[in-house]
Amino acid sequence: MLSSSTYPIGTPGQPWGDTERAEWRARQVRRRSYVDEVARAIDRLRDRFDIAPYGQLDYPPEQFELFAVRSRDWNHALPIVLVTGGVHGYETSGVHGALRFLDRHAQDYAGRVNLLVAPCVSPWAYERIHRWNPLALDPNRSFRDDSPAAESAALLRLVAPLRDAVLVHIDLHETTDSDETEFRPALAARDGAPFEPGTIPDGFYVVGDSDNPQPAFQQALIAAVAKVTHIAPADAKGEIIGSPVVAPGVINYPLKQLGLCAGITNAPYTSTTEVYPDSPRATPEQCNAAQAAAVCAAIDFALAHPPR
């Protein structure tokens, strides 16, 4: 396992500058195609949904068009459900779980909600199977005014007119072994901080909003996903990734304070899903199905329990 003292870029104890960020970026290799695997899958949905670009990422010599998928018969009298995937591009089931929901389940909610889905927020990172954008920035700590991450800023602009009308926002993520072997050591090296090893939970869990936890809502997601794949247990400290477990498979973060994607609206129901794709007990099919099941459970619960 790498640590901040052994990470191959930078000087231990010193934050990266432009030179180190350029060295890091030069090491990132394109390993899959956003156009072939994601954009074309989105295009195949055009007969059922309205699809439009909501921004473009310019990372010379590359450019990436960002796509949003909307309910075709948008009805302003209906609540809005926002689904986001691929904020961290390497978290594959976040992207393909969003696409699976659109392809297999979205029609069940026609005439009941307006759907707005951004399946792949970070296409450069999707292609490199990485957490950061080319500037070594984490988009999921950058959802704030004047965001330095173009991926975050584009999504914020898309959602801004709808922030107060969203009923549910589900942000689809994964927790992977590479978090511990690559991404957290890289973060420590980038920031000139010591790396403190952690543990990766084996199973699915969700992250609620500590300012609006909605425990029954979070448990509805857990119950639905438990029919598809296993739920992460607490560790010996009663925690998951360093946060207290408040119910089976549930932890809470201050979403807006941390600049997290799930905090970009004022939706009464929000959750970040976390699939564990490296488990020997889960297949890629199960991971995608778990994400779609969580979205369905979130919508079902919110429609059955409208906020007062």
PDB file of C-alpha atoms in Angstrom:
ATOM      1  CA  MET A   1       0.000   0.000   0.000  1.00  0.00           C
ATOM      2  CA  LEU A   2       1.234   3.492  -0.815  1.00  0.00           C
ATOM      3  CA  SER A   3       1.495   6.197   1.831  1.00  0.00           C
ATOM      4  CA  SER A   4       2.102   9.925   1.588  1.00  0.00           C
ATOM      5  CA  SER A   5       5.791   9.246   2.330  1.00  0.00           C
ATOM      6  CA  THR A   6       6.096   6.670  -0.477  1.00  0.00           C
ATOM      7  CA  TYR A   7       3.736   8.172  -3.075  1.00  0.00           C
ATOM      8  CA  PRO A   8       5.819   8.645  -6.218  1.00  0.00           C
ATOM      9  CA  ILE A   9       4.942  12.312  -6.732  1.00  0.00           C
ATOM     10  CA  GLY A  10       5.904  15.254  -4.564  1.00  0.00           C
ATOM     11  CA  THR A  11       7.910  15.796  -1.395  1.00  0.00           C
ATOM     12  CA  PRO A  12       6.482  14.400   1.864  1.00  0.00           C
ATOM     13  CA  GLY A  13       4.992  17.142   4.001  1.00  0.00           C
ATOM     14  CA  GLN A  14       4.768  19.659   1.137  1.00  0.00           C
ATOM     15  CA  PRO A  15       1.563  20.306  -0.845  1.00  0.00           C
ATOM     16  CA  TRP A  16       1.770  19.866  -4.587  1.00  0.00           C
ATOM     17  CA  GLY A  17       2.368  22.785  -6.867  1.00  0.00           C
ATOM     18  CA  ASP A  18       1.831  23.059 -10.607  1.00  0.00           C
ATOM     19  CA  THR A  19       4.851  20.855 -11.354  1.00  0.00           C
ATOM     20  CA  GLU A  20       3.588  17.962  -9.241  1.00  0.00           C
ATOM     21  CA  ARG A  21       0.065  18.243 -10.609  1.00  0.00           C
ATOM     22  CA  ALA A  22       1.433  18.156 -14.168  1.00  0.00           C
ATOM     23  CA  GLU A  23       3.532  15.097 -13.290  1.00  0.00           C
ATOM     24  CA  TRP A  24       0.479  13.392 -11.829  1.00  0.00           C
ATOM     25  CA  ARG A  25      -1.635  14.236 -14.890  1.00  0.00           C
ATOM     26  CA  ALA A  26       1.028  12.858 -17.238  1.00  0.00           C
ATOM     27  CA  ARG A  27       0.739   9.487 -15.479  1.00  0.00           C
ATOM     28  CA  GLN A  28      -2.979   9.172 -16.145  1.00  0.00           C
ATOM     29  CA  VAL A  29      -3.741   6.826 -19.038  1.00  0.00           C
ATOM     30  CA  ARG A  30      -6.987   6.629 -20.993  1.00  0.00           C
ATOM     31  CA  ARG A  31      -8.356   3.145 -20.308  1.00  0.00           C
ATOM     32  CA  ARG A  32     -11.909   3.228 -21.695  1.00  0.00           C
ATOM     33  CA  SER A  33     -14.145   5.374 -23.867  1.00  0.00           C
ATOM     34  CA  TYR A  34     -16.777   7.775 -22.568  1.00  0.00           C
ATOM     35  CA  VAL A  35     -18.225   8.103 -26.079  1.00  0.00           C
ATOM     36  CA  ASP A  36     -18.488   4.368 -26.705  1.00  0.00           C
ATOM     37  CA  GLU A  37     -19.642   3.265 -23.265  1.00  0.00           C
ATOM     38  CA  VAL A  38     -21.683   6.205 -22.002  1.00  0.00           C
ATOM     39  CA  ALA A  39     -22.579   8.804 -24.624  1.00  0.00           C
ATOM     40  CA  ARG A  40     -23.827   6.178 -27.080  1.00  0.00           C
ATOM     41  CA  ALA A  41     -25.860   4.492 -24.345  1.00  0.00           C
ATOM     42  CA  ILE A  42     -27.441   7.852 -23.578  1.00  0.00           C
ATOM     43  CA  ASP A  43     -28.134   8.403 -27.269  1.00  0.00           C
ATOM     44  CA  ARG A  44     -30.060   5.134 -27.421  1.00  0.00           C
ATOM     45  CA  LEU A  45     -32.550   6.615 -24.942  1.00  0.00           C
ATOM     46  CA  ARG A  46     -33.594   9.446 -27.265  1.00  0.00           C
ATOM     47  CA  ASP A  47     -36.796   7.739 -28.324  1.00  0.00           C
ATOM     48  CA  ARG A  48     -38.052   7.863 -24.739  1.00  0.00           C
ATOM     49  CA  PHE A  49     -36.453  10.930 -23.134  1.00  0.00           C
ATOM     50  CA  ASP A  50     -35.352  14.455 -23.899  1.00  0.00           C
ATOM     51  CA  ILE A  51     -31.563  14.551 -23.997  1.00  0.00           C
ATOM     52  CA  ALA A  52     -29.526  17.741 -24.135  1.00  0.00           C
ATOM     53  CA  PRO A  53     -25.974  18.846 -23.388  1.00  0.00           C
ATOM     54  CA  TYR A  54     -25.600  20.917 -20.252  1.00  0.00           C
ATOM     55  CA  GLY A  55     -21.943  21.817 -20.648  1.00  0.00           C
ATOM     56  CA  GLN A  56     -18.618  20.991 -22.207  1.00  0.00           C
ATOM     57  CA  LEU A  57     -15.323  20.192 -20.520  1.00  0.00           C
ATOM     58  CA  ASP A  58     -12.282  21.547 -22.343  1.00  0.00           C
ATOM     59  CA  TYR A  59      -9.130  19.667 -21.404  1.00  0.00           C
ATOM     60  CA  PRO A  60      -6.898  20.182 -24.450  1.00  0.00           C
ATOM     61  CA  PRO A  61      -6.540  18.357 -26.676  1.00  0.00           C
ATOM     62  CA  GLU A  62      -9.727  16.666 -25.429  1.00  0.00           C
ATOM     63  CA  GLN A  63     -13.288  17.912 -25.114  1.00  0.00           C
ATOM     64  CA  PHE A  64     -16.189  16.178 -23.399  1.00  0.00           C
ATOM     65  CA  GLU A  65     -19.857  17.007 -23.860  1.00  0.00           C
ATOM     66  CA  LEU A  66     -21.957  16.571 -20.725  1.00  0.00           C
ATOM     67  CA  PHE A  67     -25.468  15.189 -21.140  1.00  0.00           C
ATOM     68  CA  ALA A  68     -28.638  15.416 -19.073  1.00  0.00           C
ATOM     69  CA  VAL A  69     -31.625  13.140 -19.572  1.00  0.00           C
ATOM     70  CA  ARG A  70     -35.091  14.540 -18.805  1.00  0.00           C
ATOM     71  CA  SER A  71     -38.630  13.276 -18.738  1.00  0.00           C
ATOM     72  CA  ARG A  72     -40.147  13.921 -22.152  1.00  0.00           C
ATOM     73  CA  ASP A  73     -43.490  15.194 -20.844  1.00  0.00           C
ATOM     74  CA  TRP A  74     -42.127  17.519 -18.181  1.00  0.00           C
ATOM     75  CA  ASN A  75     -44.990  18.710 -15.993  1.00  0.00           C
ATOM     76  CA  HIS A  76     -44.316  21.626 -13.680  1.00  0.00           C
ATOM     77  CA  ALA A  77     -47.029  20.377 -11.332  1.00  0.00           C
ATOM     78  CA  LEU A  78     -45.000  17.241 -10.554  1.00  0.00           C
ATOM     79  CA  PRO A  79     -42.073  16.853  -8.161  1.00  0.00           C
ATOM     80  CA  ILE A  80     -38.555  16.550  -9.540  1.00  0.00           C
ATOM     81  CA  VAL A  81     -36.254  13.583  -8.984  1.00  0.00           C
ATOM     82  CA  LEU A  82     -32.565  14.259  -9.607  1.00  0.00           C
ATOM     83  CA  VAL A  83     -30.174  11.342 -10.163  1.00  0.00           C
ATOM     84  CA  THR A  84     -26.439  11.904 -10.580  1.00  0.00           C
ATOM     85  CA  GLY A  85     -23.754   9.375 -11.432  1.00  0.00           C
ATOM     86  CA  GLY A  86     -20.073   9.398 -12.230  1.00  0.00           C
ATOM     87  CA  VAL A  87     -19.167  12.381 -10.065  1.00  0.00           C
ATOM     88  CA  HIS A  88     -16.149  10.201  -9.405  1.00  0.00           C
ATOM     89  CA  GLY A  89     -15.462   8.791 -12.841  1.00  0.00           C
ATOM     90  CA  TYR A  90     -13.880   5.565 -11.642  1.00  0.00           C
ATOM     91  CA  GLU A  91     -17.053   4.523  -9.794  1.00  0.00           C
ATOM     92  CA  THR A  92     -18.446   2.557 -12.690  1.00  0.00           C
ATOM     93  CA  SER A  93     -21.783   1.394 -11.297  1.00  0.00           C
ATOM     94  CA  GLY A  94     -22.711   4.990 -10.515  1.00  0.00           C
ATOM     95  CA  VAL A  95     -22.715   5.686 -14.241  1.00  0.00           C
ATOM     96  CA  HIS A  96     -24.165   2.414 -15.452  1.00  0.00           C
ATOM     97  CA  GLY A  97     -26.608   2.151 -12.556  1.00  0.00           C
ATOM     98  CA  ALA A  98     -28.073   5.509 -13.606  1.00  0.00           C
ATOM     99  CA  LEU A  99     -28.324   4.277 -17.191  1.00  0.00           C
ATOM    100  CA  ARG A 100     -29.910   1.020 -16.034  1.00  0.00           C
ATOM    101  CA  PHE A 101     -32.523   2.944 -14.064  1.00  0.00           C
ATOM    102  CA  LEU A 102     -33.391   5.022 -17.113  1.00  0.00           C
ATOM    103  CA  ASP A 103     -33.586   2.022 -19.421  1.00  0.00           C
ATOM    104  CA  ARG A 104     -35.455  -0.425 -17.179  1.00  0.00           C
ATOM    105  CA  HIS A 105     -37.342   1.494 -14.493  1.00  0.00           C
ATOM    106  CA  ALA A 106     -37.910   5.139 -15.358  1.00  0.00           C
ATOM    107  CA  GLN A 107     -41.076   4.436 -17.318  1.00  0.00           C
ATOM    108  CA  ASP A 108     -42.706   3.207 -14.093  1.00  0.00           C
ATOM    109  CA  TYR A 109     -42.676   6.812 -12.863  1.00  0.00           C
ATOM    110  CA  ALA A 110     -44.002   8.522 -15.992  1.00  0.00           C
ATOM    111  CA  GLY A 111     -46.686  11.019 -15.064  1.00  0.00           C
ATOM    112  CA  ARG A 112     -45.744  10.790 -11.384  1.00  0.00           C
ATOM    113  CA  VAL A 113     -42.427  12.657 -11.264  1.00  0.00           C
ATOM    114  CA  ASN A 114     -40.168  14.692 -13.513  1.00  0.00           C
ATOM    115  CA  LEU A 115     -36.845  12.913 -13.935  1.00  0.00           C
ATOM    116  CA  LEU A 116     -33.546  14.731 -14.416  1.00  0.00           C
ATOM    117  CA  VAL A 117     -30.539  12.423 -14.702  1.00  0.00           C
ATOM    118  CA  ALA A 118     -26.873  13.307 -15.237  1.00  0.00           C
ATOM    119  CA  PRO A 119     -25.371   9.850 -15.729  1.00  0.00           C
ATOM    120  CA  CYS A 120     -21.694  10.798 -15.991  1.00  0.00           C
ATOM    121  CA  VAL A 121     -20.630  14.058 -14.382  1.00  0.00           C
ATOM    122  CA  SER A 122     -16.879  13.421 -14.819  1.00  0.00           C
ATOM    123  CA  PRO A 123     -16.104  11.870 -18.222  1.00  0.00           C
ATOM    124  CA  TRP A 124     -12.349  12.599 -18.194  1.00  0.00           C
ATOM    125  CA  ALA A 125     -12.064  10.664 -14.931  1.00  0.00           C
ATOM    126  CA  TYR A 126     -14.380   7.954 -16.290  1.00  0.00           C
ATOM    127  CA  GLU A 127     -11.928   7.290 -19.082  1.00  0.00           C
ATOM    128  CA  ARG A 128      -8.922   7.232 -16.725  1.00  0.00           C
ATOM    129  CA  ILE A 129     -10.762   5.272 -14.013  1.00  0.00           C
ATOM    130  CA  HIS A 130      -9.837   7.985 -11.551  1.00  0.00           C
ATOM    131  CA  ARG A 131     -11.373  10.018  -8.756  1.00  0.00           C
ATOM    132  CA  TRP A 132     -10.036  13.443  -9.707  1.00  0.00           C
ATOM    133  CA  ASN A 133     -10.291  15.712 -12.725  1.00  0.00           C
ATOM    134  CA  PRO A 134      -7.153  16.698 -14.718  1.00  0.00           C
ATOM    135  CA  LEU A 135      -6.356  19.456 -12.232  1.00  0.00           C
ATOM    136  CA  ALA A 136      -6.095  16.868  -9.427  1.00  0.00           C
ATOM    137  CA  LEU A 137      -9.329  18.226  -7.948  1.00  0.00           C
ATOM    138  CA  ASP A 138     -12.065  16.079  -6.442  1.00  0.00           C
ATOM    139  CA  PRO A 139     -15.377  17.204  -7.963  1.00  0.00           C
ATOM    140  CA  ASN A 140     -17.222  15.804  -4.964  1.00  0.00           C
ATOM    141  CA  ARG A 141     -15.594  18.323  -2.644  1.00  0.00           C
ATOM    142  CA  SER A 142     -16.157  21.165  -5.097  1.00  0.00           C
ATOM    143  CA  PHE A 143     -19.924  21.743  -5.264  1.00  0.00           C
ATOM    144  CA  ARG A 144     -19.857  25.322  -4.071  1.00  0.00           C
ATOM    145  CA  ASP A 145     -20.071  28.836  -5.507  1.00  0.00           C
ATOM    146  CA  ASP A 146     -17.180  29.655  -7.849  1.00  0.00           C
ATOM    147  CA  SER A 147     -16.248  25.987  -7.979  1.00  0.00           C
ATOM    148  CA  PRO A 148     -12.714  25.344  -9.240  1.00  0.00           C
ATOM    149  CA  ALA A 149     -13.891  22.048 -10.804  1.00  0.00           C
ATOM    150  CA  ALA A 150     -15.553  22.485 -14.194  1.00  0.00           C
ATOM    151  CA  GLU A 151     -17.527  19.260 -13.713  1.00  0.00           C
ATOM    152  CA  SER A 152     -19.102  20.563 -10.506  1.00  0.00           C
ATOM    153  CA  ALA A 153     -19.725  24.037 -11.879  1.00  0.00           C
ATOM    154  CA  ALA A 154     -21.553  22.662 -14.919  1.00  0.00           C
ATOM    155  CA  LEU A 155     -23.869  20.513 -12.819  1.00  0.00           C
ATOM    156  CA  LEU A 156     -24.546  23.411 -10.456  1.00  0.00           C
ATOM    157  CA  ARG A 157     -25.616  25.569 -13.403  1.00  0.00           C
ATOM    158  CA  LEU A 158     -27.922  22.819 -14.669  1.00  0.00           C
ATOM    159  CA  VAL A 159     -29.628  22.377 -11.320  1.00  0.00           C
ATOM    160  CA  ALA A 160     -29.694  26.001 -10.120  1.00  0.00           C
ATOM    161  CA  PRO A 161     -33.170  26.884 -11.497  1.00  0.00           C
ATOM    162  CA  LEU A 162     -34.641  23.748  -9.905  1.00  0.00           C
ATOM    163  CA  ARG A 163     -32.968  23.663  -6.487  1.00  0.00           C
ATOM    164  CA  ASP A 164     -36.122  24.359  -4.503  1.00  0.00           C
ATOM    165  CA  ALA A 165     -38.356  22.104  -6.612  1.00  0.00           C
ATOM    166  CA  VAL A 166     -36.419  18.854  -6.226  1.00  0.00           C
ATOM    167  CA  LEU A 167     -38.102  16.222  -4.067  1.00  0.00           C
ATOM    168  CA  VAL A 168     -35.378  13.570  -4.201  1.00  0.00           C
ATOM    169  CA  HIS A 169     -31.707  13.656  -5.106  1.00  0.00           C
ATOM    170  CA  ILE A 170     -29.797  10.376  -5.257  1.00  0.00           C
ATOM    171  CA  ASP A 171     -26.086  10.569  -5.997  1.00  0.00           C
ATOM    172  CA  LEU A 172     -24.638   7.208  -7.072  1.00  0.00           C
ATOM    173  CA  HIS A 173     -21.154   6.253  -5.884  1.00  0.00           C
ATOM    174  CA  GLU A 174     -18.853   3.360  -5.046  1.00  0.00           C
ATOM    175  CA  THR A 175     -16.303   2.677  -2.326  1.00  0.00           C
ATOM    176  CA  THR A 176     -13.439   0.678  -3.835  1.00  0.00           C
ATOM    177  CA  ASP A 177     -10.225  -0.987  -2.729  1.00  0.00           C
ATOM    178  CA  SER A 178      -8.362   1.613  -4.774  1.00  0.00           C
ATOM    179  CA  ASP A 179      -9.626   4.279  -2.376  1.00  0.00           C
ATOM    180  CA  GLU A 180      -7.195   2.880   0.162  1.00  0.00           C
ATOM    181  CA  THR A 181      -4.379   1.796  -2.163  1.00  0.00           C
ATOM    182  CA  GLU A 182      -4.255   4.803  -4.503  1.00  0.00           C
ATOM    183  CA  PHE A 183      -6.667   7.667  -3.983  1.00  0.00           C
ATOM    184  CA  ARG A 184      -6.292   8.383  -0.258  1.00  0.00           C
ATOM    185  CA  PRO A 185      -2.474   8.138  -0.439  1.00  0.00           C
ATOM    186  CA  ALA A 186      -2.574  10.472  -3.452  1.00  0.00           C
ATOM    187  CA  LEU A 187      -4.771  12.901  -1.523  1.00  0.00           C
ATOM    188  CA  ALA A 188      -2.366  12.917   1.418  1.00  0.00           C
ATOM    189  CA  ALA A 189       0.594  13.477  -0.911  1.00  0.00           C
ATOM    190  CA  ARG A 190      -1.225  16.246  -2.812  1.00  0.00           C
ATOM    191  CA  ASP A 191      -2.043  18.084   0.399  1.00  0.00           C
ATOM    192  CA  GLY A 192       1.289  17.462   2.116  1.00  0.00           C
ATOM    193  CA  ALA A 193      -0.474  15.592   4.896  1.00  0.00           C
ATOM    194  CA  PRO A 194       0.246  12.269   6.612  1.00  0.00           C
ATOM    195  CA  PHE A 195      -1.636   9.256   5.321  1.00  0.00           C
ATOM    196  CA  GLU A 196      -3.619   7.400   7.956  1.00  0.00           C
ATOM    197  CA  PRO A 197      -4.700   3.933   6.750  1.00  0.00           C
ATOM    198  CA  GLY A 198      -8.357   3.024   7.006  1.00  0.00           C
ATOM    199  CA  THR A 199     -10.566   0.088   6.139  1.00  0.00           C
ATOM    200  CA  ILE A 200     -12.877  -0.528   3.202  1.00  0.00           C
ATOM    201  CA  PRO A 201     -16.344  -1.798   4.159  1.00  0.00           C
ATOM    202  CA  ASP A 202     -17.528  -4.970   2.438  1.00  0.00           C
ATOM    203  CA  GLY A 203     -20.989  -4.109   1.200  1.00  0.00           C
ATOM    204  CA  PHE A 204     -23.453  -1.409   0.265  1.00  0.00           C
ATOM    205  CA  TYR A 205     -24.131   1.610   2.465  1.00  0.00           C
ATOM    206  CA  VAL A 206     -25.645   5.075   2.154  1.00  0.00           C
ATOM    207  CA  VAL A 207     -24.660   8.519   3.344  1.00  0.00           C
ATOM    208  CA  GLY A 208     -27.440  10.756   4.594  1.00  0.00           C
ATOM    209  CA  ASP A 209     -27.338  14.462   5.385  1.00  0.00           C
ATOM    210  CA  SER A 210     -26.479  15.157   9.018  1.00  0.00           C
ATOM    211  CA  ASP A 211     -28.503  18.385   8.747  1.00  0.00           C
ATOM    212  CA  ASN A 212     -31.546  16.485   7.401  1.00  0.00           C
ATOM    213  CA  PRO A 213     -30.932  12.783   8.057  1.00  0.00           C
ATOM    214  CA  GLN A 214     -34.356  11.330   7.158  1.00  0.00           C
ATOM    215  CA  PRO A 215     -33.616   7.960   8.821  1.00  0.00           C
ATOM    216  CA  ALA A 216     -36.714   6.153   7.564  1.00  0.00           C
ATOM    217  CA  PHE A 217     -35.881   7.190   4.008  1.00  0.00           C
ATOM    218  CA  GLN A 218     -32.312   5.919   4.298  1.00  0.00           C
ATOM    219  CA  GLN A 219     -33.521   2.622   5.731  1.00  0.00           C
ATOM    220  CA  ALA A 220     -35.935   2.199   2.829  1.00  0.00           C
ATOM    221  CA  LEU A 221     -32.971   2.343   0.450  1.00  0.00           C
ATOM    222  CA  ILE A 222     -31.046  -0.192   2.532  1.00  0.00           C
ATOM    223  CA  ALA A 223     -34.021  -2.576   2.639  1.00  0.00           C
ATOM    224  CA  ALA A 224     -34.431  -2.433  -1.141  1.00  0.00           C
ATOM    225  CA  VAL A 225     -30.754  -2.953  -1.904  1.00  0.00           C
ATOM    226  CA  ALA A 226     -30.476  -5.821   0.604  1.00  0.00           C
ATOM    227  CA  LYS A 227     -32.615  -7.819  -1.831  1.00  0.00           C
ATOM    228  CA  VAL A 228     -29.909  -7.329  -4.491  1.00  0.00           C
ATOM    229  CA  THR A 229     -26.577  -7.359  -2.640  1.00  0.00           C
ATOM    230  CA  HIS A 230     -25.216  -7.416   0.895  1.00  0.00           C
ATOM    231  CA  ILE A 231     -25.122  -4.433   3.255  1.00  0.00           C
ATOM    232  CA  ALA A 232     -21.857  -3.244   4.798  1.00  0.00           C
ATOM    233  CA  PRO A 233     -21.459  -4.000   8.507  1.00  0.00           C
ATOM    234  CA  ALA A 234     -19.967  -1.556  10.972  1.00  0.00           C
ATOM    235  CA  ASP A 235     -16.317  -2.040  11.838  1.00  0.00           C
ATOM    236  CA  ALA A 236     -14.996  -2.775  15.331  1.00  0.00           C
ATOM    237  CA  LYS A 237     -15.459   0.896  16.263  1.00  0.00           C
ATOM    238  CA  GLY A 238     -19.089   0.923  15.127  1.00  0.00           C
ATOM    239  CA  GLU A 239     -18.129   2.996  12.087  1.00  0.00           C
ATOM    240  CA  ILE A 240     -18.062   2.912   8.299  1.00  0.00           C
ATOM    241  CA  ILE A 241     -15.166   4.838   6.687  1.00  0.00           C
ATOM    242  CA  GLY A 242     -14.579   6.670   9.954  1.00  0.00           C
ATOM    243  CA  SER A 243     -18.159   7.812  10.574  1.00  0.00           C
ATOM    244  CA  PRO A 244     -20.541   6.423  13.202  1.00  0.00           C
ATOM    245  CA  VAL A 245     -23.138   3.984  11.898  1.00  0.00           C
ATOM    246  CA  VAL A 246     -26.502   5.459  12.859  1.00  0.00           C
ATOM    247  CA  ALA A 247     -28.548   2.510  11.511  1.00  0.00           C
ATOM    248  CA  PRO A 248     -27.590  -0.623   9.584  1.00  0.00           C
ATOM    249  CA  GLY A 249     -25.734   0.547   6.492  1.00  0.00           C
ATOM    250  CA  VAL A 250     -26.262   4.262   7.196  1.00  0.00           C
ATOM    251  CA  ILE A 251     -23.838   7.059   8.061  1.00  0.00           C
ATOM    252  CA  ASN A 252     -24.309  10.827   7.826  1.00  0.00           C
ATOM    253  CA  TYR A 253     -22.192  13.696   6.498  1.00  0.00           C
ATOM    254  CA  PRO A 254     -22.821  17.477   6.436  1.00  0.00           C
ATOM    255  CA  LEU A 255     -23.387  17.472   2.684  1.00  0.00           C
ATOM    256  CA  LYS A 256     -23.466  21.186   1.912  1.00  0.00           C
ATOM    257  CA  GLN A 257     -20.617  22.024   4.275  1.00  0.00           C
ATOM    258  CA  LEU A 258     -18.347  19.498   2.564  1.00  0.00           C
ATOM    259  CA  GLY A 259     -19.291  20.596  -0.954  1.00  0.00           C
ATOM    260  CA  LEU A 260     -20.773  17.203  -1.816  1.00  0.00           C
ATOM    261  CA  CYS A 261     -22.968  16.574  -4.833  1.00  0.00           C
ATOM    262  CA  ALA A 262     -25.912  15.301  -2.793  1.00  0.00           C
ATOM    263  CA  GLY A 263     -26.120  18.743  -1.177  1.00  0.00           C
ATOM    264  CA  ILE A 264     -26.618  20.814  -4.344  1.00  0.00           C
ATOM    265  CA  THR A 265     -30.405  21.136  -3.969  1.00  0.00           C
ATOM    266  CA  ASN A 266     -32.797  21.797  -1.118  1.00  0.00           C
ATOM    267  CA  ALA A 267     -34.483  18.442  -1.645  1.00  0.00           C
ATOM    268  CA  PRO A 268     -36.099  17.018   1.513  1.00  0.00           C
ATOM    269  CA  TYR A 269     -34.879  13.539   0.539  1.00  0.00           C
ATOM    270  CA  THR A 270     -31.200  13.089  -0.324  1.00  0.00           C
ATOM    271  CA  SER A 271     -28.774  10.203  -0.179  1.00  0.00           C
ATOM    272  CA  THR A 272     -25.405   9.157  -1.508  1.00  0.00           C
ATOM    273  CA  THR A 273     -25.225   5.473  -2.370  1.00  0.00           C
ATOM    274  CA  GLU A 274     -21.984   3.515  -1.947  1.00  0.00           C
ATOM    275  CA  VAL A 275     -21.592   0.170  -3.719  1.00  0.00           C
ATOM    276  CA  TYR A 276     -18.547  -2.047  -3.048  1.00  0.00           C
ATOM    277  CA  PRO A 277     -17.647  -3.496  -6.461  1.00  0.00           C
ATOM    278  CA  ASP A 278     -14.498  -5.297  -5.268  1.00  0.00           C
ATOM    279  CA  SER A 279     -16.363  -7.672  -2.979  1.00  0.00           C
ATOM    280  CA  PRO A 280     -16.102 -11.356  -3.920  1.00  0.00           C
ATOM    281  CA  ARG A 281     -19.801 -11.468  -3.073  1.00  0.00           C
ATOM    282  CA  ALA A 282     -20.895  -8.943  -5.720  1.00  0.00           C
ATOM    283  CA  THR A 283     -20.836  -8.937  -9.520  1.00  0.00           C
ATOM    284  CA  PRO A 284     -20.885  -5.884 -11.820  1.00  0.00           C
ATOM    285  CA  GLU A 285     -24.480  -6.801 -12.668  1.00  0.00           C
ATOM    286  CA  GLN A 286     -25.424  -6.740  -8.980  1.00  0.00           C
ATOM    287  CA  CYS A 287     -23.665  -3.414  -8.490  1.00  0.00           C
ATOM    288  CA  ASN A 288     -25.612  -1.772 -11.316  1.00  0.00           C
ATOM    289  CA  ALA A 289     -28.845  -3.371 -10.109  1.00  0.00           C
ATOM    290  CA  ALA A 290     -28.205  -2.156  -6.559  1.00  0.00           C
ATOM    291  CA  GLN A 291     -27.859   1.430  -7.760  1.00  0.00           C
ATOM    292  CA  ALA A 292     -31.083   1.221  -9.763  1.00  0.00           C
ATOM    293  CA  ALA A 293     -32.899  -0.401  -6.832  1.00  0.00           C
ATOM    294  CA  ALA A 294     -31.810   2.443  -4.572  1.00  0.00           C
ATOM    295  CA  VAL A 295     -33.174   5.042  -6.990  1.00  0.00           C
ATOM    296  CA  CYS A 296     -36.510   3.235  -7.246  1.00  0.00           C
ATOM    297  CA  ALA A 297     -36.764   2.867  -3.478  1.00  0.00           C
ATOM    298  CA  ALA A 298     -35.999   6.548  -3.002  1.00  0.00           C
ATOM    299  CA  ILE A 299     -38.749   7.630  -5.390  1.00  0.00           C
ATOM    300  CA  ASP A 300     -41.252   5.162  -3.961  1.00  0.00           C
ATOM    301  CA  PHE A 301     -40.622   6.335  -0.410  1.00  0.00           C
ATOM    302  CA  ALA A 302     -40.775  10.035  -1.279  1.00  0.00           C
ATOM    303  CA  LEU A 303     -44.054   9.651  -3.163  1.00  0.00           C
ATOM    304  CA  ALA A 304     -45.550   7.668  -0.285  1.00  0.00           C
ATOM    305  CA  HIS A 305     -44.321  10.207   2.295  1.00  0.00           C
ATOM    306  CA  PRO A 306     -44.621  13.672   0.766  1.00  0.00           C
ATOM    307  CA  PRO A 307     -42.968  16.338   2.933  1.00  0.00           C
ATOM    308  CA  ARG A 308     -45.283  18.555   4.886  1.00  0.00           C
TER     309      ARG A 308
END
